[in-house]
Every structure is written in C-alpha cells, then in structure tokens.
Amino acid sequence: MEVVPSQERATIGDIESGTSGRQRAASGAGMDRAVAKRSWLRRHLGALILAVLVVLGIAWWLWSTPTGRSLTLNDSRIVVSPVTQGVFEDFVPIRSRVTPRRTVFLDAIEGGRVERKLVEDGALVEAGELIVVLSNTSLQLSVTQNEAMVTEQLNNMRTIELQLEQNRLQHKRNLVELDYQIKRLERQIARFESLDNAGVAIKSQLEDAQDELQYFRNRREVTLESQATDARLQETQLAFLQKTGGQLEENLAFARQNLDALNVTAPVAGKLSGLDLEVGQSIQRGGRLGQVDDPQNFKLRASVDEYYLRRVDLGQSAVYETGGRRYPLSVSKIYPQVNNGQFEIDLQFQGEQPDGIRRGQTMQTRLTLGDATDARLIPNGAFYADTGGQWIFVVNDAGTEAVRRSVRLGRRNSRYIEVLDGLEVGEEVVTSPYTNYREVDRLNLTAN
C-alpha cells in the first residue's frame, strides 16, 4: 500500500469529501504536529542590538566631543614651537646709554639776571674758571644791610667788653685805695695808742680812728665780694659775646659768599654741557644752569623690566660685545623707583672701556642673572604677557587642535623660557600672542 503524505492525503480527502482546503487548514484537523512559538528575546533581539549600538554611539560622541569654549581658526595664524632640552643661559638683554662717570651740576645758589656769558656749551673748562656772571640788586642791597647790622652789633659787643674791663679796673683801684686807707689808719691808731699810754692823747681821736679803720675793712670785704661776682659774670658774658660775635661774623661771611656766588665758576675740570643761557635772561634761585662732565671716563645707565627687580644686586656682572671684543661691566648702583614698569641701574666698566664712545650713545648689553643650567625650554613668545606663564595651549599629535593646559614656567631670557612642570620634551605649544584666546579652552586648527 502506498503511503501518501499528510498534506496530500488531506487534499485527496478534501476532494473526496467535498470539503474546501481553506476550511481544513483552519480547523487543523489534517496536521501531523504543532509548531512551537518563538521566545520574547528572539523576537526583540534585533531591536536590543540596535538600542545598544545607539547608546554606545552616544557615549562615544560625548567622550570625543570637546568640552569648554572652543574656537576654530586657521593654523597659519599661530606660531607653534616645540619643547626642547638644552642649556638655559640666565641673562636679560638691556639697552643702555652712555653717561659720564662723574657729573657735577651747576645750580644758581641765588637767582639773578645774566650779565655775561664767558664760556659756550660743550667747551672744556678748568676748575675755578668763570663761566657766567649774574647780577641781583636785591641781594647786593641785602648783603650791604647785613654788613651794617653785623658791624653795629660787633661794635656794641666791643663796647660791652670795654665796660666790663673798666669795671674790673675800677674794682682794682677801689681795692688799692681801701688798702691805703686801712694802712694809714692802722699807723695812726698805733700812734694814738702810744700817746694814750703816755697820757697825752685825746680819747675821742683814737676811737674815731678805730671806727674809720673798721669801716674801711668792711668796705674792702664788700669790694672783694663784688669783684668776685663781677668777675664770674664777666667771664660768662664775655664767652657769650665772643660766641655771638663769631656767629655774626659767620653770617656775614655766608652773605658775602652768596654775593660771590653770582659769579658762577666751574667746580671741577671737565666738559661743560647743558649751558643754555642768554644775556639778560632771568634765573630763578636754585635753577639748573648746566653741568660739568668727566670727558674721559664713562658708565652705562640701563632700564630693566620690573620683573627682574628682586634678581638684580650690586656687583652683578654684565657684558658689552662689539667688534668681536667683550667688555665686562658690573652693577654699581640700583635705582629702586619703578616708572612705566621699569627701573634703572648703573653699570661700571671693569677695566678698559671701548674707544670712541660718546655721551648719549646707546649700547646693547647683557645682564647675567644666574649660572647656565640644563633645562626643558620653549621659545620666548608674546603669549607670556597674556598668560603670565600660568598656562599655555598644547597642540595634539595630529596638529588638529590645541588644548589649554596649566604649566609652571621659571626663568626666561630673550630667546627661551625655562619649563619647570606641565610640558614634556617633544610636545608642541602655541607661542604667538593669546590676545583673542584668553577666554578659550580649545583651539580647533584647520589647514590652509
């Protein structure tokens, strides 16, 4: 007997029985086995995989998307420099000007009118040489009056001294007179006493002589006491008068010196400069007339950034190079006043000075601040003024972006800045100005 599959059997049966195939399929009466249902995980597996991929994509996008403020610009607008390892020379270039080592100023002690100008500006003068003659009528009249007053006071002092001397001599004459009277009375009393013993003297005469002797003795004691008092007072008064007289004479000498100062002379030998005067010009008291400079020996005066104020000290070395020669210098004076962000120092040549230098000439010198050391270096750029050395933009390896990074920078010279922390050798940083990037955390760099 031939076996017919179930579906075929059902079809034959349907034909034989006259029942439609649609009804048989609906009833399932002709099926051999039941079909198992798929689980929920298998039915939603594709959706779960898609959701996981979406979540991972969002996480990757959040991780790779730059944070903070960013700016896109062309890489040609910035300067990128590498971090290198090298020797850091701790110096600062300074621009110096030549000034005389010794300068003596000519100031008008007393004001006046220019009567004569005997020397022109730029001439060499000798010490004591007359340069300018001034006139001051008020000063001349005042000095004349002071001379008269001083002379009068000196005369008064001499009169007092004469009176004191006369008093001393008068006391001396009084003592001489008293001694004479006492001696005379003593002899007279002696005669009266001898006559009294003989019984021929008058008693009243003896008593009168004794009383007169006692009077002169008392008067002599008073005169001696008066003489001692007057002598003590005289010594004190004479010392005071002599001191006062000396002061008056000094005042008179000062007044005459002020009058003599109207004749302006060179205090030292040298080159006269700054003498811009004309005959008839009025000069105020204490006004600057000019100066006398040492024409042979010079020093340098330089302006240094206030950043280095604490690192500059007396005796610090510097160097000036010209024509293949080095001229060593040292710091001889520091002016601590800061003007427009700079302070000034004086530099003295240590030994020979360059030939042919002139006052006012400018020179480029190098001031040494410390010893040369091995360090990580970045080029000195304009970025430092915008960041203060606190942070810098670091370029990634692909050169597509520069990220802001905190760093610690140390010493700097005209070429390099010492890196203390935050950068490694081989990294690249932006060293151009940050004027427009101060508030930006990331620079997106695009090629030309």
Short mmCIF file of C-alpha atoms in Angstrom, two decimals:
data_model
loop_
_atom_site.label_atom_id
_atom_site.label_comp_id
_atom_site.label_asym_id
_atom_site.label_seq_id
_atom_site.Cartn_x
_atom_site.Cartn_y
_atom_site.Cartn_z
CA MET A 1 0.00 0.00 0.00
CA GLU A 2 1.40 3.39 -0.98
CA VAL A 3 1.86 5.96 1.79
CA VAL A 4 0.66 9.44 0.93
CA PRO A 5 1.94 12.49 2.80
CA SER A 6 -0.43 14.16 5.14
CA GLN A 7 -0.86 17.26 3.07
CA GLU A 8 -1.51 15.21 0.00
CA ARG A 9 -3.87 13.00 1.96
CA ALA A 10 -5.72 15.99 3.19
CA THR A 11 -6.04 17.27 -0.34
CA ILE A 12 -7.37 13.94 -1.60
CA GLY A 13 -9.70 13.72 1.37
CA ASP A 14 -10.96 17.19 0.74
CA ILE A 15 -11.64 16.35 -2.83
CA GLU A 16 -13.35 13.13 -1.88
CA SER A 17 -15.43 14.57 0.87
CA GLY A 18 -16.16 17.80 -0.98
CA THR A 19 -14.77 19.95 1.80
CA SER A 20 -12.69 23.06 0.81
CA GLY A 21 -8.94 23.30 1.62
CA ARG A 22 -9.46 26.62 3.38
CA GLN A 23 -11.75 25.05 5.96
CA ARG A 24 -9.37 22.19 6.57
CA ALA A 25 -6.45 24.48 7.16
CA ALA A 26 -8.49 26.48 9.61
CA SER A 27 -9.53 23.52 11.60
CA GLY A 28 -6.03 21.93 11.60
CA ALA A 29 -7.62 18.55 11.59
CA GLY A 30 -5.24 17.31 8.90
CA MET A 31 -1.86 18.48 10.51
CA ASP A 32 0.58 15.87 11.93
CA ARG A 33 2.48 18.20 14.60
CA ALA A 34 2.13 21.57 16.42
CA VAL A 35 4.61 24.47 15.56
CA ALA A 36 6.39 25.88 18.76
CA LYS A 37 6.11 29.68 19.45
CA ARG A 38 9.38 31.93 19.36
CA SER A 39 10.58 33.45 22.74
CA TRP A 40 10.37 37.26 23.52
CA LEU A 41 14.20 37.63 23.45
CA ARG A 42 14.42 36.09 19.96
CA ARG A 43 11.59 38.21 18.71
CA HIS A 44 13.22 41.53 20.05
CA LEU A 45 16.89 40.66 19.67
CA GLY A 46 17.39 42.96 16.69
CA ALA A 47 15.82 45.91 18.49
CA LEU A 48 18.00 45.33 21.56
CA ILE A 49 21.17 45.20 19.46
CA LEU A 50 20.17 48.41 17.70
CA ALA A 51 19.50 50.15 21.05
CA VAL A 52 22.89 49.08 22.44
CA LEU A 53 24.63 50.40 19.36
CA VAL A 54 22.82 53.72 19.68
CA VAL A 55 23.81 54.04 23.37
CA LEU A 56 27.44 53.22 22.57
CA GLY A 57 27.41 55.76 19.74
CA ILE A 58 26.06 58.49 22.01
CA ALA A 59 28.64 57.67 24.70
CA TRP A 60 31.48 57.77 22.16
CA TRP A 61 30.19 61.08 20.80
CA LEU A 62 30.01 62.59 24.30
CA TRP A 63 33.51 61.37 25.10
CA SER A 64 35.04 62.63 21.87
CA THR A 65 33.20 65.95 21.77
CA PRO A 66 35.41 68.85 23.12
CA THR A 67 34.36 70.38 26.42
CA GLY A 68 34.54 74.08 27.32
CA ARG A 69 34.73 77.02 24.97
CA SER A 70 36.45 76.42 21.66
CA LEU A 71 37.49 78.48 18.67
CA THR A 72 38.19 77.40 15.13
CA LEU A 73 40.98 79.18 13.27
CA ASN A 74 43.50 78.64 10.53
CA ASP A 75 46.81 77.18 11.73
CA SER A 76 48.68 79.84 9.73
CA ARG A 77 47.54 82.47 12.24
CA ILE A 78 49.50 80.96 15.12
CA VAL A 79 53.13 80.09 15.81
CA VAL A 80 53.77 76.54 17.01
CA SER A 81 57.08 75.78 18.75
CA PRO A 82 58.48 72.53 20.16
CA VAL A 83 59.55 71.81 23.73
CA THR A 84 63.27 71.05 23.66
CA GLN A 85 66.05 70.08 26.06
CA GLY A 86 69.04 72.42 26.18
CA VAL A 87 71.23 74.81 28.15
CA PHE A 88 69.43 77.80 29.62
CA GLU A 89 71.59 80.92 29.88
CA ASP A 90 70.12 83.12 32.59
CA PHE A 91 70.59 86.64 31.24
CA VAL A 92 68.46 89.56 30.16
CA PRO A 93 69.33 91.90 27.27
CA ILE A 94 69.18 95.55 28.24
CA ARG A 95 69.55 98.72 26.25
CA SER A 96 71.99 101.10 27.91
CA ARG A 97 73.04 104.67 27.25
CA VAL A 98 76.47 106.14 27.83
CA THR A 99 76.70 108.72 30.61
CA PRO A 100 79.74 110.36 32.24
CA ARG A 101 81.06 108.53 35.27
CA ARG A 102 81.24 111.79 37.19
CA THR A 103 78.90 114.75 36.74
CA VAL A 104 78.85 117.97 38.75
CA PHE A 105 75.76 120.16 38.34
CA LEU A 106 75.84 123.94 38.20
CA ASP A 107 72.91 125.40 40.13
CA ALA A 108 72.20 129.03 40.86
CA ILE A 109 72.62 129.48 44.63
CA GLU A 110 70.96 132.86 44.28
CA GLY A 111 68.76 133.92 41.39
CA GLY A 112 69.63 136.85 39.18
CA ARG A 113 69.98 138.29 35.73
CA VAL A 114 72.60 137.01 33.30
CA GLU A 115 75.08 139.84 32.75
CA ARG A 116 77.87 137.96 30.95
CA LYS A 117 78.33 134.51 29.43
CA LEU A 118 82.03 133.75 29.16
CA VAL A 119 82.04 130.06 28.04
CA GLU A 120 79.96 128.29 25.40
CA ASP A 121 78.24 124.96 25.82
CA GLY A 122 80.48 121.96 25.04
CA ALA A 123 83.75 123.69 25.94
CA LEU A 124 86.38 122.16 28.19
CA VAL A 125 86.79 124.18 31.40
CA GLU A 126 89.27 124.20 34.24
CA ALA A 127 88.38 124.17 37.91
CA GLY A 128 87.60 127.72 39.09
CA GLU A 129 87.16 129.11 35.59
CA LEU A 130 84.49 131.84 35.39
CA ILE A 131 81.51 130.74 33.30
CA VAL A 132 78.58 133.13 33.91
CA VAL A 133 78.19 136.43 35.77
CA LEU A 134 74.82 137.18 37.35
CA SER A 135 73.51 140.34 38.98
CA ASN A 136 70.99 140.63 41.81
CA THR A 137 70.33 144.14 43.12
CA SER A 138 68.13 142.95 45.97
CA LEU A 139 70.78 140.51 47.14
CA GLN A 140 73.52 143.12 46.95
CA LEU A 141 71.40 145.58 48.97
CA SER A 142 70.52 142.88 51.49
CA VAL A 143 74.18 141.95 51.94
CA THR A 144 75.09 145.60 52.46
CA GLN A 145 72.41 145.96 55.12
CA ASN A 146 73.53 142.75 56.80
CA GLU A 147 77.09 144.02 56.86
CA ALA A 148 75.94 147.24 58.53
CA MET A 149 73.90 145.34 61.11
CA VAL A 150 76.70 142.94 61.85
CA THR A 151 79.18 145.78 62.16
CA GLU A 152 76.85 147.60 64.56
CA GLN A 153 76.38 144.52 66.71
CA LEU A 154 80.10 143.85 66.75
CA ASN A 155 80.67 147.44 67.88
CA ASN A 156 78.09 147.01 70.65
CA MET A 157 79.85 143.86 71.76
CA ARG A 158 83.17 145.62 71.84
CA THR A 159 81.60 148.45 73.90
CA ILE A 160 80.27 145.94 76.43
CA GLU A 161 83.66 144.28 76.64
CA LEU A 162 85.23 147.69 77.27
CA GLN A 163 82.72 148.45 80.01
CA LEU A 164 83.40 145.14 81.69
CA GLU A 165 87.12 145.79 81.57
CA GLN A 166 86.62 149.27 83.00
CA ASN A 167 84.56 147.82 85.86
CA ARG A 168 87.33 145.37 86.61
CA LEU A 169 89.89 148.16 86.71
CA GLN A 170 87.60 150.30 88.89
CA HIS A 171 87.34 147.50 91.44
CA LYS A 172 91.07 147.18 91.39
CA ARG A 173 91.51 150.93 92.01
CA ASN A 174 89.00 150.78 94.85
CA LEU A 175 90.93 147.99 96.49
CA VAL A 176 94.15 149.93 96.17
CA GLU A 177 92.51 152.97 97.76
CA LEU A 178 91.00 150.92 100.56
CA ASP A 179 94.28 149.17 101.29
CA TYR A 180 95.96 152.54 101.51
CA GLN A 181 93.34 153.94 103.90
CA ILE A 182 93.49 150.86 106.09
CA LYS A 183 97.25 151.00 106.31
CA ARG A 184 97.18 154.75 107.06
CA LEU A 185 94.60 154.30 109.82
CA GLU A 186 96.50 151.40 111.32
CA ARG A 187 99.62 153.61 111.69
CA GLN A 188 97.54 156.49 113.07
CA ILE A 189 95.86 154.25 115.64
CA ALA A 190 99.25 152.93 116.66
CA ARG A 191 100.46 156.47 117.35
CA PHE A 192 97.27 157.33 119.25
CA GLU A 193 97.66 154.25 121.37
CA SER A 194 101.28 155.15 122.27
CA LEU A 195 100.20 158.69 123.19
CA ASP A 196 97.32 157.30 125.18
CA ASN A 197 99.69 155.20 127.16
CA ALA A 198 101.68 158.36 127.84
CA GLY A 199 98.52 160.16 128.94
CA VAL A 200 98.72 162.90 126.34
CA ALA A 201 96.32 161.57 123.60
CA ILE A 202 92.73 162.51 123.19
CA LYS A 203 90.49 159.51 123.72
CA SER A 204 87.93 160.55 121.11
CA GLN A 205 90.50 160.78 118.33
CA LEU A 206 91.61 157.21 118.98
CA GLU A 207 88.05 155.93 118.88
CA ASP A 208 87.29 157.83 115.67
CA ALA A 209 90.35 156.36 114.03
CA GLN A 210 89.38 152.86 115.16
CA ASP A 211 85.83 153.27 113.79
CA GLU A 212 87.14 154.59 110.47
CA LEU A 213 89.52 151.64 110.20
CA GLN A 214 86.70 149.19 110.78
CA TYR A 215 84.66 150.96 108.10
CA PHE A 216 87.37 150.64 105.50
CA ARG A 217 87.94 146.99 106.41
CA ASN A 218 84.22 146.23 105.93
CA ARG A 219 84.20 148.19 102.72
CA ARG A 220 87.18 146.18 101.44
CA GLU A 221 85.35 142.88 102.12
CA VAL A 222 82.33 144.11 100.19
CA THR A 223 84.54 145.30 97.37
CA LEU A 224 86.25 141.90 97.17
CA GLU A 225 82.89 140.12 97.10
CA SER A 226 81.63 142.49 94.42
CA GLN A 227 84.80 141.99 92.43
CA ALA A 228 84.43 138.19 92.57
CA THR A 229 80.79 138.35 91.47
CA ASP A 230 81.57 140.75 88.66
CA ALA A 231 84.50 138.61 87.53
CA ARG A 232 82.28 135.50 87.35
CA LEU A 233 79.56 137.31 85.46
CA GLN A 234 82.15 138.95 83.25
CA GLU A 235 83.63 135.63 82.20
CA THR A 236 80.15 134.27 81.32
CA GLN A 237 79.13 137.39 79.47
CA LEU A 238 82.41 137.60 77.61
CA ALA A 239 82.11 133.96 76.48
CA PHE A 240 78.55 134.62 75.26
CA LEU A 241 79.61 137.79 73.47
CA GLN A 242 82.52 136.03 71.80
CA LYS A 243 80.24 133.22 70.63
CA THR A 244 77.67 135.71 69.35
CA GLY A 245 80.38 137.66 67.62
CA GLY A 246 81.65 134.55 65.90
CA GLN A 247 78.14 133.69 64.69
CA LEU A 248 77.64 137.22 63.39
CA GLU A 249 80.91 137.04 61.51
CA GLU A 250 79.95 133.66 60.03
CA ASN A 251 76.59 135.06 58.92
CA LEU A 252 78.36 137.94 57.29
CA ALA A 253 80.74 135.52 55.56
CA PHE A 254 77.76 133.49 54.26
CA ALA A 255 76.11 136.64 52.96
CA ARG A 256 79.31 137.55 51.14
CA GLN A 257 79.57 134.02 49.73
CA ASN A 258 76.05 134.30 48.33
CA LEU A 259 77.05 137.53 46.74
CA ASP A 260 80.19 135.93 45.33
CA ALA A 261 78.05 133.03 44.01
CA LEU A 262 76.63 135.40 41.43
CA ASN A 263 79.94 134.77 39.66
CA VAL A 264 79.40 131.15 38.55
CA THR A 265 82.65 129.19 38.21
CA ALA A 266 83.46 125.61 37.22
CA PRO A 267 83.69 123.47 40.39
CA VAL A 268 85.86 120.84 38.66
CA ALA A 269 87.68 120.42 35.38
CA GLY A 270 85.68 118.79 32.61
CA LYS A 271 83.36 119.29 29.67
CA LEU A 272 80.61 121.89 30.06
CA SER A 273 77.17 120.81 28.86
CA GLY A 274 73.58 121.90 29.22
CA LEU A 275 74.50 125.60 29.39
CA ASP A 276 71.53 127.15 27.60
CA LEU A 277 71.68 130.77 28.77
CA GLU A 278 71.44 134.15 27.08
CA VAL A 279 72.49 137.60 28.32
CA GLY A 280 69.58 139.31 30.04
CA GLN A 281 67.86 136.04 30.96
CA SER A 282 66.44 135.76 34.49
CA ILE A 283 67.49 132.75 36.54
CA GLN A 284 65.45 131.53 39.50
CA ARG A 285 67.09 130.69 42.79
CA GLY A 286 68.25 127.07 42.69
CA GLY A 287 67.76 126.87 38.92
CA ARG A 288 69.88 124.47 36.88
CA LEU A 289 72.47 126.32 34.78
CA GLY A 290 74.33 123.35 33.33
CA GLN A 291 76.73 120.60 34.31
CA VAL A 292 80.41 119.68 34.07
CA ASP A 293 81.07 116.09 32.93
CA ASP A 294 84.12 113.90 33.08
CA PRO A 295 85.16 113.83 29.39
CA GLN A 296 87.27 110.66 29.61
CA ASN A 297 85.54 108.12 31.86
CA PHE A 298 82.01 106.83 31.23
CA LYS A 299 79.44 104.49 32.69
CA LEU A 300 76.23 102.94 31.32
CA ARG A 301 72.72 103.59 32.58
CA ALA A 302 70.14 100.96 31.64
CA SER A 303 66.40 100.44 32.08
CA VAL A 304 65.37 96.96 33.27
CA ASP A 305 61.91 95.41 33.43
CA GLU A 306 60.46 95.49 36.94
CA TYR A 307 60.05 91.68 36.74
CA TYR A 308 63.80 91.41 37.46
CA LEU A 309 63.93 93.92 40.34
CA ARG A 310 64.46 91.24 43.01
CA ARG A 311 67.07 89.44 40.92
CA VAL A 312 69.41 92.39 40.38
CA ASP A 313 72.02 93.20 43.02
CA LEU A 314 75.12 95.36 43.37
CA GLY A 315 78.22 93.84 41.79
CA GLN A 316 76.24 91.67 39.38
CA SER A 317 78.12 91.12 36.12
CA ALA A 318 77.17 92.23 32.61
CA VAL A 319 78.92 92.31 29.26
CA TYR A 320 79.03 94.51 26.18
CA GLU A 321 80.25 92.99 22.92
CA THR A 322 81.42 94.93 19.86
CA GLY A 323 83.87 94.19 17.11
CA GLY A 324 84.49 90.69 18.44
CA ARG A 325 85.61 92.01 21.84
CA ARG A 326 83.93 91.63 25.20
CA TYR A 327 83.93 94.45 27.74
CA PRO A 328 82.90 93.26 31.23
CA LEU A 329 80.78 95.51 33.45
CA SER A 330 79.25 95.33 36.92
CA VAL A 331 76.21 96.86 38.56
CA SER A 332 77.36 99.86 40.61
CA LYS A 333 74.02 101.42 41.55
CA ILE A 334 70.34 100.42 41.58
CA TYR A 335 67.53 102.96 41.40
CA PRO A 336 64.54 101.21 43.06
CA GLN A 337 61.95 103.67 41.75
CA VAL A 338 59.75 101.98 39.12
CA ASN A 339 58.48 104.14 36.25
CA ASN A 340 56.36 102.74 33.41
CA GLY A 341 57.17 99.19 34.51
CA GLN A 342 60.95 99.69 34.53
CA PHE A 343 63.74 100.61 36.95
CA GLU A 344 67.25 101.91 36.23
CA ILE A 345 70.73 100.64 37.07
CA ASP A 346 74.26 102.00 36.58
CA LEU A 347 76.95 99.78 35.06
CA GLN A 348 80.68 100.43 35.51
CA PHE A 349 83.31 99.14 33.08
CA GLN A 350 85.65 96.67 34.73
CA GLY A 351 88.94 97.72 33.22
CA GLU A 352 89.26 99.08 29.70
CA GLN A 353 86.29 100.84 28.13
CA PRO A 354 85.51 100.88 24.37
CA ASP A 355 87.22 103.53 22.30
CA GLY A 356 85.26 106.30 20.71
CA ILE A 357 82.13 106.09 22.86
CA ARG A 358 80.29 109.33 23.48
CA ARG A 359 77.76 110.60 25.94
CA GLY A 360 74.19 109.68 24.93
CA GLN A 361 75.24 106.74 22.76
CA THR A 362 73.11 103.59 23.17
CA MET A 363 74.58 100.10 23.64
CA GLN A 364 73.05 96.63 23.74
CA THR A 365 74.37 94.79 26.80
CA ARG A 366 73.56 91.53 28.55
CA LEU A 367 72.98 91.39 32.30
CA THR A 368 73.76 87.99 33.81
CA LEU A 369 71.19 86.85 36.38
CA GLY A 370 72.42 83.33 37.16
CA ASP A 371 74.51 80.35 36.06
CA ALA A 372 73.76 78.38 32.87
CA THR A 373 71.85 75.13 33.57
CA ASP A 374 70.38 72.21 31.59
CA ALA A 375 66.59 72.52 31.32
CA ARG A 376 63.48 71.97 29.22
CA LEU A 377 62.99 75.02 27.03
CA ILE A 378 60.31 76.71 24.96
CA PRO A 379 60.90 79.78 22.79
CA ASN A 380 60.15 83.09 24.48
CA GLY A 381 56.99 84.38 22.82
CA ALA A 382 54.32 87.02 23.19
CA PHE A 383 51.99 84.53 24.87
CA TYR A 384 53.78 85.10 28.19
CA ALA A 385 52.39 88.62 28.50
CA ASP A 386 48.83 87.27 28.14
CA THR A 387 49.12 84.26 30.46
CA GLY A 388 51.76 85.33 32.96
CA GLY A 389 53.33 81.90 32.46
CA GLN A 390 50.41 80.14 34.19
CA TRP A 391 49.02 78.22 31.21
CA ILE A 392 49.66 77.51 27.53
CA PHE A 393 48.00 75.90 24.50
CA VAL A 394 49.43 72.44 23.73
CA VAL A 395 48.99 71.07 20.17
CA ASN A 396 47.99 67.41 19.78
CA ASP A 397 49.98 64.93 17.71
CA ALA A 398 47.72 65.29 14.68
CA GLY A 399 48.02 69.06 14.75
CA THR A 400 44.25 69.48 14.59
CA GLU A 401 43.67 71.13 17.93
CA ALA A 402 45.43 72.93 20.79
CA VAL A 403 44.18 72.44 24.34
CA ARG A 404 44.71 74.81 27.23
CA ARG A 405 46.99 73.33 29.93
CA SER A 406 48.27 74.66 33.24
CA VAL A 407 52.09 74.83 33.38
CA ARG A 408 54.80 76.11 35.68
CA LEU A 409 57.47 78.21 33.98
CA GLY A 410 60.67 79.52 35.52
CA ARG A 411 63.38 81.86 34.34
CA ARG A 412 63.37 83.44 30.90
CA ASN A 413 65.74 85.32 28.69
CA SER A 414 65.35 86.97 25.30
CA ARG A 415 65.25 83.60 23.50
CA TYR A 416 63.93 80.90 25.82
CA ILE A 417 61.74 80.22 28.85
CA GLU A 418 62.60 77.52 31.36
CA VAL A 419 59.90 74.84 31.82
CA LEU A 420 59.57 73.57 35.38
CA ASP A 421 56.42 71.44 35.12
CA GLY A 422 53.50 70.64 32.80
CA LEU A 423 55.30 70.02 29.49
CA GLU A 424 57.42 67.21 28.11
CA VAL A 425 60.22 67.31 25.56
CA GLY A 426 58.82 66.82 22.05
CA GLU A 427 55.42 68.39 22.68
CA GLU A 428 54.44 71.43 20.67
CA VAL A 429 52.93 74.62 22.08
CA VAL A 430 51.47 77.84 20.72
CA THR A 431 53.89 80.73 21.41
CA SER A 432 52.18 83.51 19.43
CA PRO A 433 50.01 86.15 21.21
CA TYR A 434 46.90 84.99 23.05
CA THR A 435 45.13 88.33 22.89
CA ASN A 436 41.99 86.85 21.29
CA TYR A 437 42.19 83.46 23.03
CA ARG A 438 42.31 84.33 26.72
CA GLU A 439 38.78 83.00 27.40
CA VAL A 440 39.10 79.94 25.11
CA ASP A 441 39.86 76.41 26.33
CA ARG A 442 40.46 74.74 22.95
CA LEU A 443 41.63 75.85 19.51
CA ASN A 444 40.38 73.83 16.56
CA LEU A 445 43.05 74.14 13.88
CA THR A 446 42.29 73.96 10.17
CA ALA A 447 44.78 73.68 7.33
CA ASN A 448 45.18 76.21 4.54
#
